[in-house]
């Protein structure tokens, strides 16, 4: 997408996912898009990788 690391960190998860979705559609990669995580999947990942 061309974002710098600081831009990724500064974006909310919702904004980042919207940007990824738009970028994938604009570049013809929309068929490779995976649906968002379920709340349970997200919770599991957040437990496994807590913010430092």
PDB file of N, CA and C in Angstrom:
ATOM      1  N   UNK A   1       0.815  -1.187   0.000  1.00  0.00           N
ATOM      2  CA  UNK A   1       0.000   0.000   0.000  1.00  0.00           C
ATOM      3  C   UNK A   1       0.855   1.246   0.000  1.00  0.00           C
ATOM      4  N   UNK A   2       2.068   1.131   0.453  1.00  0.00           N
ATOM      5  CA  UNK A   2       2.937   2.291   0.452  1.00  0.00           C
ATOM      6  C   UNK A   2       2.894   3.101   1.736  1.00  0.00           C
ATOM      7  N   UNK A   3       2.253   2.579   2.762  1.00  0.00           N
ATOM      8  CA  UNK A   3       2.195   3.311   4.029  1.00  0.00           C
ATOM      9  C   UNK A   3       3.508   3.157   4.777  1.00  0.00           C
ATOM     10  N   UNK A   4       3.904   4.208   5.454  1.00  0.00           N
ATOM     11  CA  UNK A   4       5.064   4.129   6.331  1.00  0.00           C
ATOM     12  C   UNK A   4       4.642   3.478   7.652  1.00  0.00           C
ATOM     13  N   UNK A   5       5.555   2.860   8.386  1.00  0.00           N
ATOM     14  CA  UNK A   5       5.193   2.233   9.663  1.00  0.00           C
ATOM     15  C   UNK A   5       4.468   3.190  10.612  1.00  0.00           C
ATOM     16  N   UNK A   6       4.878   4.430  10.655  1.00  0.00           N
ATOM     17  CA  UNK A   6       4.227   5.375  11.558  1.00  0.00           C
ATOM     18  C   UNK A   6       2.775   5.612  11.157  1.00  0.00           C
ATOM     19  N   UNK A   7       2.490   5.582   9.864  1.00  0.00           N
ATOM     20  CA  UNK A   7       1.117   5.760   9.395  1.00  0.00           C
ATOM     21  C   UNK A   7       0.247   4.558   9.779  1.00  0.00           C
ATOM     22  N   UNK A   8       0.831   3.376   9.709  1.00  0.00           N
ATOM     23  CA  UNK A   8       0.096   2.172  10.112  1.00  0.00           C
ATOM     24  C   UNK A   8      -0.208   2.238  11.604  1.00  0.00           C
ATOM     25  N   UNK A   9       0.789   2.594  12.408  1.00  0.00           N
ATOM     26  CA  UNK A   9       0.579   2.663  13.859  1.00  0.00           C
ATOM     27  C   UNK A   9      -0.423   3.739  14.244  1.00  0.00           C
ATOM     28  N   UNK A  10      -0.462   4.833  13.508  1.00  0.00           N
ATOM     29  CA  UNK A  10      -1.365   5.935  13.832  1.00  0.00           C
ATOM     30  C   UNK A  10      -2.806   5.691  13.398  1.00  0.00           C
ATOM     31  N   UNK A  11      -3.023   4.742  12.506  1.00  0.00           N
ATOM     32  CA  UNK A  11      -4.371   4.475  12.002  1.00  0.00           C
ATOM     33  C   UNK A  11      -5.131   3.570  12.955  1.00  0.00           C
ATOM     34  N   UNK A  12      -6.439   3.794  13.041  1.00  0.00           N
ATOM     35  CA  UNK A  12      -7.265   2.863  13.815  1.00  0.00           C
ATOM     36  C   UNK A  12      -7.377   1.572  13.006  1.00  0.00           C
ATOM     37  N   UNK A  13      -7.743   0.504  13.664  1.00  0.00           N
ATOM     38  CA  UNK A  13      -7.890  -0.771  12.980  1.00  0.00           C
ATOM     39  C   UNK A  13      -8.948  -0.655  11.883  1.00  0.00           C
ATOM     40  N   UNK A  14     -10.043   0.015  12.184  1.00  0.00           N
ATOM     41  CA  UNK A  14     -11.117   0.184  11.194  1.00  0.00           C
ATOM     42  C   UNK A  14     -10.615   0.944   9.967  1.00  0.00           C
ATOM     43  N   UNK A  15      -9.875   2.031  10.188  1.00  0.00           N
ATOM     44  CA  UNK A  15      -9.356   2.813   9.067  1.00  0.00           C
ATOM     45  C   UNK A  15      -8.329   2.017   8.258  1.00  0.00           C
ATOM     46  N   UNK A  16      -7.480   1.279   8.949  1.00  0.00           N
ATOM     47  CA  UNK A  16      -6.471   0.488   8.261  1.00  0.00           C
ATOM     48  C   UNK A  16      -7.119  -0.585   7.397  1.00  0.00           C
ATOM     49  N   UNK A  17      -8.105  -1.302   7.947  1.00  0.00           N
ATOM     50  CA  UNK A  17      -8.772  -2.346   7.175  1.00  0.00           C
ATOM     51  C   UNK A  17      -9.527  -1.768   5.981  1.00  0.00           C
ATOM     52  N   UNK A  18     -10.114  -0.582   6.155  1.00  0.00           N
ATOM     53  CA  UNK A  18     -10.793   0.068   5.035  1.00  0.00           C
ATOM     54  C   UNK A  18      -9.787   0.433   3.947  1.00  0.00           C
ATOM     55  N   UNK A  19      -8.613   0.905   4.355  1.00  0.00           N
ATOM     56  CA  UNK A  19      -7.573   1.268   3.384  1.00  0.00           C
ATOM     57  C   UNK A  19      -7.072   0.029   2.646  1.00  0.00           C
ATOM     58  N   UNK A  20      -6.865  -1.061   3.363  1.00  0.00           N
ATOM     59  CA  UNK A  20      -6.418  -2.304   2.733  1.00  0.00           C
ATOM     60  C   UNK A  20      -7.465  -2.801   1.740  1.00  0.00           C
ATOM     61  N   UNK A  21      -8.723  -2.787   2.162  1.00  0.00           N
ATOM     62  CA  UNK A  21      -9.802  -3.237   1.290  1.00  0.00           C
ATOM     63  C   UNK A  21      -9.868  -2.390   0.015  1.00  0.00           C
ATOM     64  N   UNK A  22      -9.798  -1.081   0.167  1.00  0.00           N
ATOM     65  CA  UNK A  22      -9.821  -0.191  -0.994  1.00  0.00           C
ATOM     66  C   UNK A  22      -8.628  -0.391  -1.896  1.00  0.00           C
ATOM     67  N   UNK A  23      -7.457  -0.566  -1.308  1.00  0.00           N
ATOM     68  CA  UNK A  23      -6.246  -0.784  -2.097  1.00  0.00           C
ATOM     69  C   UNK A  23      -6.338  -2.095  -2.871  1.00  0.00           C
ATOM     70  N   UNK A  24      -6.849  -3.134  -2.211  1.00  0.00           N
ATOM     71  CA  UNK A  24      -6.968  -4.427  -2.877  1.00  0.00           C
ATOM     72  C   UNK A  24      -7.968  -4.352  -4.031  1.00  0.00           C
ATOM     73  N   UNK A  25      -9.069  -3.639  -3.831  1.00  0.00           N
ATOM     74  CA  UNK A  25     -10.043  -3.483  -4.908  1.00  0.00           C
ATOM     75  C   UNK A  25      -9.458  -2.671  -6.064  1.00  0.00           C
ATOM     76  N   UNK A  26      -8.736  -1.609  -5.730  1.00  0.00           N
ATOM     77  CA  UNK A  26      -8.170  -0.732  -6.759  1.00  0.00           C
ATOM     78  C   UNK A  26      -7.073  -1.430  -7.565  1.00  0.00           C
ATOM     79  N   UNK A  27      -6.394  -2.375  -6.960  1.00  0.00           N
ATOM     80  CA  UNK A  27      -5.297  -3.059  -7.652  1.00  0.00           C
ATOM     81  C   UNK A  27      -5.702  -4.423  -8.196  1.00  0.00           C
ATOM     82  N   UNK A  28      -6.999  -4.726  -8.141  1.00  0.00           N
ATOM     83  CA  UNK A  28      -7.481  -5.991  -8.685  1.00  0.00           C
ATOM     84  C   UNK A  28      -7.206  -7.194  -7.830  1.00  0.00           C
ATOM     85  N   UNK A  29      -6.981  -6.980  -6.564  1.00  0.00           N
ATOM     86  CA  UNK A  29      -6.690  -8.099  -5.659  1.00  0.00           C
ATOM     87  C   UNK A  29      -7.850  -8.389  -4.720  1.00  0.00           C
ATOM     88  N   UNK A  30      -9.028  -7.875  -5.025  1.00  0.00           N
ATOM     89  CA  UNK A  30     -10.166  -8.026  -4.123  1.00  0.00           C
ATOM     90  C   UNK A  30     -10.531  -9.493  -3.915  1.00  0.00           C
ATOM     91  N   UNK A  31     -10.275 -10.342  -4.893  1.00  0.00           N
ATOM     92  CA  UNK A  31     -10.605 -11.751  -4.735  1.00  0.00           C
ATOM     93  C   UNK A  31      -9.687 -12.443  -3.728  1.00  0.00           C
ATOM     94  N   UNK A  32      -8.571 -11.837  -3.397  1.00  0.00           N
ATOM     95  CA  UNK A  32      -7.642 -12.408  -2.414  1.00  0.00           C
ATOM     96  C   UNK A  32      -7.958 -11.943  -1.002  1.00  0.00           C
ATOM     97  N   UNK A  33      -8.953 -11.069  -0.856  1.00  0.00           N
ATOM     98  CA  UNK A  33      -9.289 -10.514   0.458  1.00  0.00           C
ATOM     99  C   UNK A  33      -9.885 -11.577   1.361  1.00  0.00           C
ATOM    100  N   UNK A  34      -9.387 -11.643   2.571  1.00  0.00           N
ATOM    101  CA  UNK A  34      -9.950 -12.533   3.582  1.00  0.00           C
ATOM    102  C   UNK A  34     -10.931 -11.746   4.440  1.00  0.00           C
ATOM    103  N   UNK A  35     -12.044 -12.358   4.810  1.00  0.00           N
ATOM    104  CA  UNK A  35     -13.015 -11.640   5.638  1.00  0.00           C
ATOM    105  C   UNK A  35     -12.413 -11.253   6.982  1.00  0.00           C
ATOM    106  N   UNK A  36     -12.979 -10.244   7.643  1.00  0.00           N
ATOM    107  CA  UNK A  36     -12.456  -9.823   8.942  1.00  0.00           C
ATOM    108  C   UNK A  36     -12.520 -10.953   9.966  1.00  0.00           C
ATOM    109  N   UNK A  37     -11.682 -10.845  10.970  1.00  0.00           N
ATOM    110  CA  UNK A  37     -11.689 -11.826  12.048  1.00  0.00           C
ATOM    111  C   UNK A  37     -12.992 -11.742  12.831  1.00  0.00           C
ATOM    112  N   UNK A  38     -13.407 -12.867  13.370  1.00  0.00           N
ATOM    113  CA  UNK A  38     -14.554 -12.857  14.277  1.00  0.00           C
ATOM    114  C   UNK A  38     -14.082 -12.265  15.601  1.00  0.00           C
ATOM    115  N   UNK A  39     -15.009 -11.809  16.439  1.00  0.00           N
ATOM    116  CA  UNK A  39     -14.590 -11.287  17.753  1.00  0.00           C
ATOM    117  C   UNK A  39     -13.794 -12.301  18.564  1.00  0.00           C
ATOM    118  N   UNK A  40     -14.166 -13.578  18.484  1.00  0.00           N
ATOM    119  CA  UNK A  40     -13.421 -14.608  19.224  1.00  0.00           C
ATOM    120  C   UNK A  40     -12.000 -14.759  18.694  1.00  0.00           C
ATOM    121  N   UNK A  41     -11.844 -14.749  17.369  1.00  0.00           N
ATOM    122  CA  UNK A  41     -10.509 -14.858  16.776  1.00  0.00           C
ATOM    123  C   UNK A  41      -9.652 -13.656  17.155  1.00  0.00           C
ATOM    124  N   UNK A  42     -10.244 -12.476  17.114  1.00  0.00           N
ATOM    125  CA  UNK A  42      -9.511 -11.271  17.485  1.00  0.00           C
ATOM    126  C   UNK A  42      -9.102 -11.315  18.946  1.00  0.00           C
ATOM    127  N   UNK A  43     -10.021 -11.734  19.812  1.00  0.00           N
ATOM    128  CA  UNK A  43      -9.706 -11.854  21.238  1.00  0.00           C
ATOM    129  C   UNK A  43      -8.563 -12.817  21.490  1.00  0.00           C
ATOM    130  N   UNK A  44      -8.576 -13.955  20.786  1.00  0.00           N
ATOM    131  CA  UNK A  44      -7.492 -14.932  20.934  1.00  0.00           C
ATOM    132  C   UNK A  44      -6.147 -14.330  20.532  1.00  0.00           C
ATOM    133  N   UNK A  45      -6.126 -13.606  19.415  1.00  0.00           N
ATOM    134  CA  UNK A  45      -4.879 -12.984  18.972  1.00  0.00           C
ATOM    135  C   UNK A  45      -4.419 -11.900  19.943  1.00  0.00           C
ATOM    136  N   UNK A  46      -5.360 -11.126  20.468  1.00  0.00           N
ATOM    137  CA  UNK A  46      -4.983 -10.063  21.397  1.00  0.00           C
ATOM    138  C   UNK A  46      -4.427 -10.636  22.698  1.00  0.00           C
ATOM    139  N   UNK A  47      -4.929 -11.783  23.132  1.00  0.00           N
ATOM    140  CA  UNK A  47      -4.367 -12.453  24.312  1.00  0.00           C
ATOM    141  C   UNK A  47      -2.971 -12.988  24.017  1.00  0.00           C
ATOM    142  N   UNK A  48      -2.809 -13.540  22.817  1.00  0.00           N
ATOM    143  CA  UNK A  48      -1.512 -14.129  22.450  1.00  0.00           C
ATOM    144  C   UNK A  48      -0.439 -13.061  22.247  1.00  0.00           C
ATOM    145  N   UNK A  49      -0.831 -11.900  21.709  1.00  0.00           N
ATOM    146  CA  UNK A  49       0.126 -10.825  21.403  1.00  0.00           C
ATOM    147  C   UNK A  49      -0.330  -9.512  22.046  1.00  0.00           C
ATOM    148  N   UNK A  50      -0.222  -9.401  23.370  1.00  0.00           N
ATOM    149  CA  UNK A  50      -0.689  -8.174  24.031  1.00  0.00           C
ATOM    150  C   UNK A  50       0.215  -6.978  23.681  1.00  0.00           C
ATOM    151  N   UNK A  51      -0.361  -5.778  23.779  1.00  0.00           N
ATOM    152  CA  UNK A  51       0.427  -4.566  23.572  1.00  0.00           C
ATOM    153  C   UNK A  51       1.467  -4.467  24.665  1.00  0.00           C
ATOM    154  N   UNK A  52       2.660  -4.126  24.264  1.00  0.00           N
ATOM    155  CA  UNK A  52       3.819  -4.140  25.096  1.00  0.00           C
ATOM    156  C   UNK A  52       3.914  -3.255  26.225  1.00  0.00           C
TER     157      UNK A  52
END
